Coordinates of C-alpha atoms and ligand atoms in Angstrom, one line a residue:
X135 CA 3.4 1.1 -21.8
X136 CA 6.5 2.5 -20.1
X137 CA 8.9 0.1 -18.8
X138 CA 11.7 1.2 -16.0
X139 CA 15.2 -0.8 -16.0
X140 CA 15.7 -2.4 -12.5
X141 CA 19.8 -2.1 -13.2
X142 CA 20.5 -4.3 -10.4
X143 CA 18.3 -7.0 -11.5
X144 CA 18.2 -6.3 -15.2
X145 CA 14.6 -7.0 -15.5
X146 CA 12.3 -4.5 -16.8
X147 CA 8.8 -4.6 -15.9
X148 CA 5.9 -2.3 -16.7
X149 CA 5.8 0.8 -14.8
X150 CA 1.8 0.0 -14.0
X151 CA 1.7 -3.3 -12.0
X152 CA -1.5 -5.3 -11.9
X153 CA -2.6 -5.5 -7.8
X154 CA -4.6 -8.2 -6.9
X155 CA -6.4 -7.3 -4.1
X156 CA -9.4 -5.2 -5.2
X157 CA -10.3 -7.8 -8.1
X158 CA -14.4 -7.3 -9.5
X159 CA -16.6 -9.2 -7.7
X160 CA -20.0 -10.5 -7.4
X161 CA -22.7 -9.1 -5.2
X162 CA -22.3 -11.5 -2.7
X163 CA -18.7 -10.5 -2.7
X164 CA -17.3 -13.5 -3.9
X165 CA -14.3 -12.2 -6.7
X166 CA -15.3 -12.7 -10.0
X167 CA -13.0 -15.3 -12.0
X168 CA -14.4 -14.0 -15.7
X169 CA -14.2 -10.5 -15.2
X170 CA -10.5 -11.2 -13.7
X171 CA -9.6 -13.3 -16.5
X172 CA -10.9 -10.2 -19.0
X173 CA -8.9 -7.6 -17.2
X174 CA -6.0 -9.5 -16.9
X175 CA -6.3 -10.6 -20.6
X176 CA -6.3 -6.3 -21.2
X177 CA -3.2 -5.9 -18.9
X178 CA -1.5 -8.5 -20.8
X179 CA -2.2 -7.3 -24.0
X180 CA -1.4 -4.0 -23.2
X181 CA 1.9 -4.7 -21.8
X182 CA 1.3 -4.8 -18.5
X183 CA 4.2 -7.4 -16.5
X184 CA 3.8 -7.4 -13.3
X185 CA 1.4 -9.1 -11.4
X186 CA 1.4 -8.7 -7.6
X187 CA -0.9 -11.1 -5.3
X188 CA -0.5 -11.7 -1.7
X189 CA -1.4 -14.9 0.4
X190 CA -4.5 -13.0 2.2
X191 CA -5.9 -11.0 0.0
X192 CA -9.7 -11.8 -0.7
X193 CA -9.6 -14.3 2.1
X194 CA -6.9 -16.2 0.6
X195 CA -8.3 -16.5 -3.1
X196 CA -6.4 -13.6 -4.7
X197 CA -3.4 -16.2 -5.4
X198 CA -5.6 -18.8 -7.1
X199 CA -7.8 -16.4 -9.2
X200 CA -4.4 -14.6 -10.6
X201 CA -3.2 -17.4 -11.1
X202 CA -6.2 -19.1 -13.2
X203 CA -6.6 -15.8 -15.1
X204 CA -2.8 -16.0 -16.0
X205 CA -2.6 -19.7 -16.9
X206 CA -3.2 -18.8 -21.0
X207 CA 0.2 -16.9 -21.3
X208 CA 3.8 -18.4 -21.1
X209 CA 5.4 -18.4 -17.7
X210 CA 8.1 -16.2 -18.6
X211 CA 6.2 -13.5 -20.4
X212 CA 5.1 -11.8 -16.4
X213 CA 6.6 -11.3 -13.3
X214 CA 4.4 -12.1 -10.6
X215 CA 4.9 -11.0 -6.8
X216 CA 3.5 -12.6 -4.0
X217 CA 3.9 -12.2 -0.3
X218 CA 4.4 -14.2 2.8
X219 CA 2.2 -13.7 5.4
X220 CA 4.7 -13.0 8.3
X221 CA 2.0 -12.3 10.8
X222 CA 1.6 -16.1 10.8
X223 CA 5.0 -17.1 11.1
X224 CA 5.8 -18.6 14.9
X225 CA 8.7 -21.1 14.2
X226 CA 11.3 -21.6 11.7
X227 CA 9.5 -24.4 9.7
X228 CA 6.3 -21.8 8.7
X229 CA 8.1 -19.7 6.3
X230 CA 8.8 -22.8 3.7
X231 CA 5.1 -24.2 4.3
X232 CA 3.7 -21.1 3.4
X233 CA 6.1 -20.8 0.5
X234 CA 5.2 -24.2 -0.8
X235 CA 1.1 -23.1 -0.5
X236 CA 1.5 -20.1 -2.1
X237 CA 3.4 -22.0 -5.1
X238 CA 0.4 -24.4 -5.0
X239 CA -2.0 -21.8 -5.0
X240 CA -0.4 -20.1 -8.3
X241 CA 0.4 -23.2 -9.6
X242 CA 3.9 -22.4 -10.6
X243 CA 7.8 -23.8 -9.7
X244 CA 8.9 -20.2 -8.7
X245 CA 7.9 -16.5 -7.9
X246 CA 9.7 -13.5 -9.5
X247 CA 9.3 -11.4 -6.6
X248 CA 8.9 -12.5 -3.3
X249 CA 8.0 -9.6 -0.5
X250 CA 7.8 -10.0 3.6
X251 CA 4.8 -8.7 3.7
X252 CA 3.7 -5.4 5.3
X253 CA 6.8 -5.4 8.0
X254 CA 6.4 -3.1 10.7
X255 CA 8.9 -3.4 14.3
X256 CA 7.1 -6.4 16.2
X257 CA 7.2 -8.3 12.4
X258 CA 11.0 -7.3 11.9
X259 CA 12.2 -8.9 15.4
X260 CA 10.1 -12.0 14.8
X261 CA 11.5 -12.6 11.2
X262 CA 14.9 -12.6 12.6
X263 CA 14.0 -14.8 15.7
X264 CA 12.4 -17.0 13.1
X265 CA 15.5 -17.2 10.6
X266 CA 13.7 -16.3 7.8
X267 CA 15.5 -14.2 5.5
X268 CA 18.1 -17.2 5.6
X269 CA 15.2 -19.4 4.6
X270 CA 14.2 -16.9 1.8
X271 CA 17.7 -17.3 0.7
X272 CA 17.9 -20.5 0.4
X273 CA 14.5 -20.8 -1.7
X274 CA 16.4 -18.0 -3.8
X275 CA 19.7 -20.7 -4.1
X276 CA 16.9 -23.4 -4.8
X277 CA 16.0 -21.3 -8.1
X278 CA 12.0 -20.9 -6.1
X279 CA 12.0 -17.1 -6.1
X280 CA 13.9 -14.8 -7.9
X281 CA 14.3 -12.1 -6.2
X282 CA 13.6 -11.0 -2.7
X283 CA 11.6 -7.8 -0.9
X284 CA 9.8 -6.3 1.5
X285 CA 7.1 -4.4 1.7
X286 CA 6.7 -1.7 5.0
X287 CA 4.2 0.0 7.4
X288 CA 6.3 1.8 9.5
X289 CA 8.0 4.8 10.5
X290 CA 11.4 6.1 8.6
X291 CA 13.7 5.0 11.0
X292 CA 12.5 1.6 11.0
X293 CA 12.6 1.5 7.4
X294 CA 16.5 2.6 7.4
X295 CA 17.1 0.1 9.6
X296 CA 15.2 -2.6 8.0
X297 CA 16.7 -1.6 4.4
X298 CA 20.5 -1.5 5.6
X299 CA 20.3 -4.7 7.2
X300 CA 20.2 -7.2 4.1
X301 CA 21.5 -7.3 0.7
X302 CA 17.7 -6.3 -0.7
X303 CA 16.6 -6.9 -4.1
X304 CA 14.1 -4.2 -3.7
X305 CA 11.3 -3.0 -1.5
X306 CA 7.8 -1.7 -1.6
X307 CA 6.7 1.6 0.0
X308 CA 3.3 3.4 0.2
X309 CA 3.9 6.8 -1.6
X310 CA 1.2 9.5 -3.0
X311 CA 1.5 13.3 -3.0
X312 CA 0.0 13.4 0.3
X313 CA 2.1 10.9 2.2
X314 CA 5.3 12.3 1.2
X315 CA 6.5 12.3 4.9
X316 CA 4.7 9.5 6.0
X317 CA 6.1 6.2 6.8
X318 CA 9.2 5.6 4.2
X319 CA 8.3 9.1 2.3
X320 CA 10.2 10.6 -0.1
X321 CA 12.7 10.4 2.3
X322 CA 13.2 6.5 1.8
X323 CA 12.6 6.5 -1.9
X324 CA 15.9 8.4 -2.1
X325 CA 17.5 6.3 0.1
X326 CA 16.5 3.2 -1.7
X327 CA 18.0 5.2 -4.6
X328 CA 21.4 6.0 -3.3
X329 CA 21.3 2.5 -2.3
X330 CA 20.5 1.2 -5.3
X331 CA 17.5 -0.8 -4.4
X332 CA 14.5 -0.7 -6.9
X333 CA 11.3 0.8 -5.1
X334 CA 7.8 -0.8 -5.9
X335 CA 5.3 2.0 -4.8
X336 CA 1.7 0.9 -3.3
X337 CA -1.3 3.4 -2.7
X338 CA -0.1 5.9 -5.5
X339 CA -4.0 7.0 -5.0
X340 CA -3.9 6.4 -1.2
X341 CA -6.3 3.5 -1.8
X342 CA -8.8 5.7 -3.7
X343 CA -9.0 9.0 -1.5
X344 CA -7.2 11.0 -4.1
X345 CA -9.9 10.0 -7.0
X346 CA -12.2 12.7 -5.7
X347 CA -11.6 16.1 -4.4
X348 CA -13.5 18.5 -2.1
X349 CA -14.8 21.2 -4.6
X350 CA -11.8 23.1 -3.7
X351 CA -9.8 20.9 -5.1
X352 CA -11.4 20.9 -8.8
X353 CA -11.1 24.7 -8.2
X354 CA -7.1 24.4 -8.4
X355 CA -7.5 21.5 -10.9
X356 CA -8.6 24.3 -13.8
X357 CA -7.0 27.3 -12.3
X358 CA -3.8 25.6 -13.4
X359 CA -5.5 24.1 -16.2
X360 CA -5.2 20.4 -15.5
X361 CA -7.4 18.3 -17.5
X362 CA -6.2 14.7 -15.7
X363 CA -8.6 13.3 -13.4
X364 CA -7.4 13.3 -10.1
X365 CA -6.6 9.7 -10.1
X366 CA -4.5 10.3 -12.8
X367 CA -2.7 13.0 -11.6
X368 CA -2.1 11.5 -8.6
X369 CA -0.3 8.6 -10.8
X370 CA 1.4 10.8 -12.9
X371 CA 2.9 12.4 -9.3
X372 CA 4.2 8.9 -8.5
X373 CA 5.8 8.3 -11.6
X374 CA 7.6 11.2 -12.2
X375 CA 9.6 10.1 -9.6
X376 CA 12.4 8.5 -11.3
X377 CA 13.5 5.9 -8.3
X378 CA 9.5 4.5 -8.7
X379 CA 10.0 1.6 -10.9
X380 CA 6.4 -0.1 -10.3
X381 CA 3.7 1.5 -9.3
X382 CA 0.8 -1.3 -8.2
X383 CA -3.1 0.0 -8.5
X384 CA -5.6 -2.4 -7.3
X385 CA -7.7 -2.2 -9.8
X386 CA -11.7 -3.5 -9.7
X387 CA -13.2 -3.3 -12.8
X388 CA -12.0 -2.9 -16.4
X389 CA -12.9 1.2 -17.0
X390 CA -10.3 1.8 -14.5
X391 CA -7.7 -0.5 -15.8
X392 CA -8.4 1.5 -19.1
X393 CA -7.8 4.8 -17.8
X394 CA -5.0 3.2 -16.0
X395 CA -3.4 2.1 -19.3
X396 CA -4.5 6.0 -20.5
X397 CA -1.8 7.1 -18.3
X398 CA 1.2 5.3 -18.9
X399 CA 0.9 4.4 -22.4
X400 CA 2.6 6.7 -23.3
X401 CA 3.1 8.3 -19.7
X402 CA 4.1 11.9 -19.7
X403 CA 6.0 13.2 -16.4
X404 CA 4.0 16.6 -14.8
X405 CA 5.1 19.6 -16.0
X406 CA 6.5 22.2 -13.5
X407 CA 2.6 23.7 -13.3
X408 CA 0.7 20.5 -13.1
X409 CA 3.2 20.0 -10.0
X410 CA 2.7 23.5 -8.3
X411 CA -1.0 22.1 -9.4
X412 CA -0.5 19.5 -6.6
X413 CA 1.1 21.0 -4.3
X414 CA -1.4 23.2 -3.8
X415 CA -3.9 20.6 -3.8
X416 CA -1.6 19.1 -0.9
X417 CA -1.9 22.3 0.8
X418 CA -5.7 23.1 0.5
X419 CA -6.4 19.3 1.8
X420 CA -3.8 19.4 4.6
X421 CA -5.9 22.5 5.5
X422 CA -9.1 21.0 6.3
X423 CA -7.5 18.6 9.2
X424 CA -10.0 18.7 12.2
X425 CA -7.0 18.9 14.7
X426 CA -3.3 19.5 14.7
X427 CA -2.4 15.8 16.0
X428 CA 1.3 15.0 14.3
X429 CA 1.3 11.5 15.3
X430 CA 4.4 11.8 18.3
X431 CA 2.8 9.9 20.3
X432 CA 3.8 11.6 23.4
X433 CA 0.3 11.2 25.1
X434 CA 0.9 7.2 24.6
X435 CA 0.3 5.0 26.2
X436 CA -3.2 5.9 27.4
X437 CA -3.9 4.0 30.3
X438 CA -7.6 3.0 29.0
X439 CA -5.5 1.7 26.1
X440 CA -7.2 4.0 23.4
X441 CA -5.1 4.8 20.5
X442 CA -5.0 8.2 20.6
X443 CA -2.5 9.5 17.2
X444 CA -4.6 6.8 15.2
X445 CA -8.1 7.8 16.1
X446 CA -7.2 11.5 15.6
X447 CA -5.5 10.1 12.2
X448 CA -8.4 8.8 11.2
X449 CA -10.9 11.8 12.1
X450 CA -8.2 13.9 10.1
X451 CA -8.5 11.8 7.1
X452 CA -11.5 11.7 6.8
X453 CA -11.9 15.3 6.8
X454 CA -9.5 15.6 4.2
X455 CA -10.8 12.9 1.4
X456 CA -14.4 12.4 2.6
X457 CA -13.9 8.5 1.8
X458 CA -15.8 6.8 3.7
X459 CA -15.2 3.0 2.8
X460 CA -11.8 4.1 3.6
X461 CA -13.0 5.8 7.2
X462 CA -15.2 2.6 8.1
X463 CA -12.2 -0.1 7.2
X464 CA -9.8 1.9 9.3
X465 CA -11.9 2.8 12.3
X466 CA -14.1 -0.4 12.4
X467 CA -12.1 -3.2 10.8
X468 CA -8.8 -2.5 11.3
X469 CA -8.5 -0.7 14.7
X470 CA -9.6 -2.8 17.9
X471 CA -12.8 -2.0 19.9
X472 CA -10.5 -1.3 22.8
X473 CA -9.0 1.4 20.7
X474 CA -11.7 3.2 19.8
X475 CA -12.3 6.9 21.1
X476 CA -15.0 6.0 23.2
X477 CA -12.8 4.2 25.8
X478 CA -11.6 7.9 27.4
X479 CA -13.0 8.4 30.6
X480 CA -11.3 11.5 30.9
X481 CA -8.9 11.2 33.0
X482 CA -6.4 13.8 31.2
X483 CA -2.9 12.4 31.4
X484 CA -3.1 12.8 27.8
X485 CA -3.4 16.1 27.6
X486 CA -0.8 17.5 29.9
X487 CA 2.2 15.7 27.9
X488 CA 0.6 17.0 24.1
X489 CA 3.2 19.5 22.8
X490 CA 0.7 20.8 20.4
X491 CA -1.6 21.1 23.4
X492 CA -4.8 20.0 21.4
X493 CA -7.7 19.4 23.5
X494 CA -7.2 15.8 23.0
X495 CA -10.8 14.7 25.6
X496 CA -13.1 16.9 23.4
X497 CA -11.9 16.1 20.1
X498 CA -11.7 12.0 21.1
X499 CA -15.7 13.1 22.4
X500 CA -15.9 14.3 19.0
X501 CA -14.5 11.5 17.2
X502 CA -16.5 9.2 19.4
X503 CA -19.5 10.8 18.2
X504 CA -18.9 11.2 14.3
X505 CA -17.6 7.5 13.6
X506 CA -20.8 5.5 14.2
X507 CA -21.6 7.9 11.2
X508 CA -19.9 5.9 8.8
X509 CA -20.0 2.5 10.5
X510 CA -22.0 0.2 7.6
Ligands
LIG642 S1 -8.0 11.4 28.9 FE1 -8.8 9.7 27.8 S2 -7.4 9.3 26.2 FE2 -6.3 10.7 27.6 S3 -5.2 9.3 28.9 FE3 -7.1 9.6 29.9 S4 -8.4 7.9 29.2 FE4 -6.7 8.0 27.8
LIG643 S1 0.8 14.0 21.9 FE1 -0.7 15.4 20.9 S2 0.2 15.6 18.8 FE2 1.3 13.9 19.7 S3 0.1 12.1 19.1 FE3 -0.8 12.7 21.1 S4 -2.5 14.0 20.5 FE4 -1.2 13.9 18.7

């Protein structure tokens, strides 16, 4: 197992992190407590350190199971991360309640690594109007959490901002080869770097749509010669990147913590033709978007109140990677009904301010007639 120096901290965890929040589960999609507890017991024997839970994931069990499946190895022999929900917080008070759950839930006196969780704008300005960094703080004074993060769905600018306004301990970004400009980027990695704050990287398989390829993309895979599946050569991407210190995989069942383990143990960076490998795999799938939407937003707001950029994000996606769990969840689950292509009467306002001039009512028609494709 690799392990990468966080100098600032001077901790070392393992470069693969345990995420729990696609742990095995039964049929009836309750999580699976002895499957967890076998995995985990792998991970730990393998040298895996870092464990990273969140206070909603699998409806509020993820803490729990984590922490059952931990419970036969010393305290100090993992890290574990969790999150606070901020979406909940709505007065000062809610920050340490939910702290004191969470240590209830993992049935411990402190957490390693303690992340806002998933801050985008309207999350930012409510965790200063709610003092709660200053309450993080003082939970960090009280010896409760160790060290303190952030984890981020935004756009770059908001991330500067965000990471220049507090003395961070380190932050978690979603980064693949494919989302190299997206949100934080590569961009904020190196900013993180010059800044000295240790980057935790989420989605290094952008949540499984880089574990298959069109047959395209298996094409390129041996014309250079690659032999990795593409799961693994999407991790391998990640953690060439020297400013990556952890890089989290949710993983489900124990074959894929195996080849997980495969990878880093020992991990070998890509060579200067497995990366021309990738990025013309980036190339090939960037080619097969349905429209040339860049998410400016300039045809926002839509008076109907569909979200244009994301629907057409969606479509694109899906046109890419094919994944369709991953199509349903963000079309279905996470965007609202009222969002949804099908709310465009037509009007065209849209259209006129659209730099890229894309025919934004047909392809939304479009879009509105494909998604019920995937919907379970
Ligand atoms: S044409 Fe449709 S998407 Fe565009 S502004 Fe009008 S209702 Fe909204
Ligand atoms: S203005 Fe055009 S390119 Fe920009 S988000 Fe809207 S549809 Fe996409």
């Amino acid at each position: 197992m690799e392990y990468r120096k966080m100098e600032a901290l001077s901790v070392s965890p393992s470069l693969l992190g345990f995420g729990a929040m696609r742990l095995p589960q039964h049929a009836d999609k309750q999580v699976d407590q002895i499957r967890t507890n076998q995995m985990v017991e792998t991970a730990m024997r393998s040298g895996i350190t870092y464990y990273d839970t969140a206070y909603n994931y699998h409806e509020g069990k993820s803490e729990s199971i984590l922490s059952t499946a931990l419970r036969q190895f010393p305290r100090e022999s993992y890290l574990l991360a969790d999150k606070l929900p901020v979406w909940l917080i709505e007065k000062e008070s809610d920050t340490k309640h939910y702290f004191e759950e969470q240590l209830q839930r993992l049935q411990t006196d402190y957490i390693d690594f303690y992340l806002l969780h998933s801050l985008n704008a309207a999350r930012w300005e409510n965790m200063q109007r709610n003092h709660v960094l200053e309450t993080c703080e003082e939970l960090r004074a009280a010896g409760k959490l160790r060290f303190f993060g952030f984890s981020f769905h935004d756009d770059y600018a908001l991330f500067e901002q965000i990471l220049r306004a507090h003395s961070w301990d380190f932050c978690q970004i979603q980064l693949n080869y494919m989302d190299t400009e997206l949100q934080a980027g590569l961009k904020g990695l190196e900013l993180a770097g010059e800044l000295g704050i240790p980057v935790v990287v989420m989605e290094p398989v952008k949540g499984g749509s880089l574990a298959r390829l069109p047959e395209e993309g298996y094409a390129i895979l041996q014309r250079y010669g690659c032999t990795d599946s593409p799961a693994t050569l999407a991790l391998r991407y990640v953690a060439s990147l020297p400013q990556v210190k952890v890089i989290l995989s949710g993983m489900s069942d124990q074959a894929q913590l195996e080849e997980n383990l495969r990878v880093f143990s020992p991990f070998q960076p890509l060579s200067a033709t497995e990366q021309q490998a990738v990025a013309e795999l980036r190339q090939m799938l960037d080619s097969r978007v349905r429209n040339g939407c860049t998410g400016c937003s300039y045809c926002m707001p839509c008076p109907q109140g569909v979200n244009i950029p994301r629907c057409f994000q969606i479509w694109n996606d899906f046109a890419k990677f094919g994944n369709v769990a991953a199509t349903r969840s963000a079309y279905y689950v996470m965007m609202k009904e009222a969002e949804r292509a099908d709310r465009c009467i037509g009007c065209g306002k849209c259209e006129a301010a659209c730099p890229q001039k894309l025919p934004i009512i047909a392809d939304l028609q479009q879009v509105a007639a494909e998604m019920p494709l995937y919907r379970e």
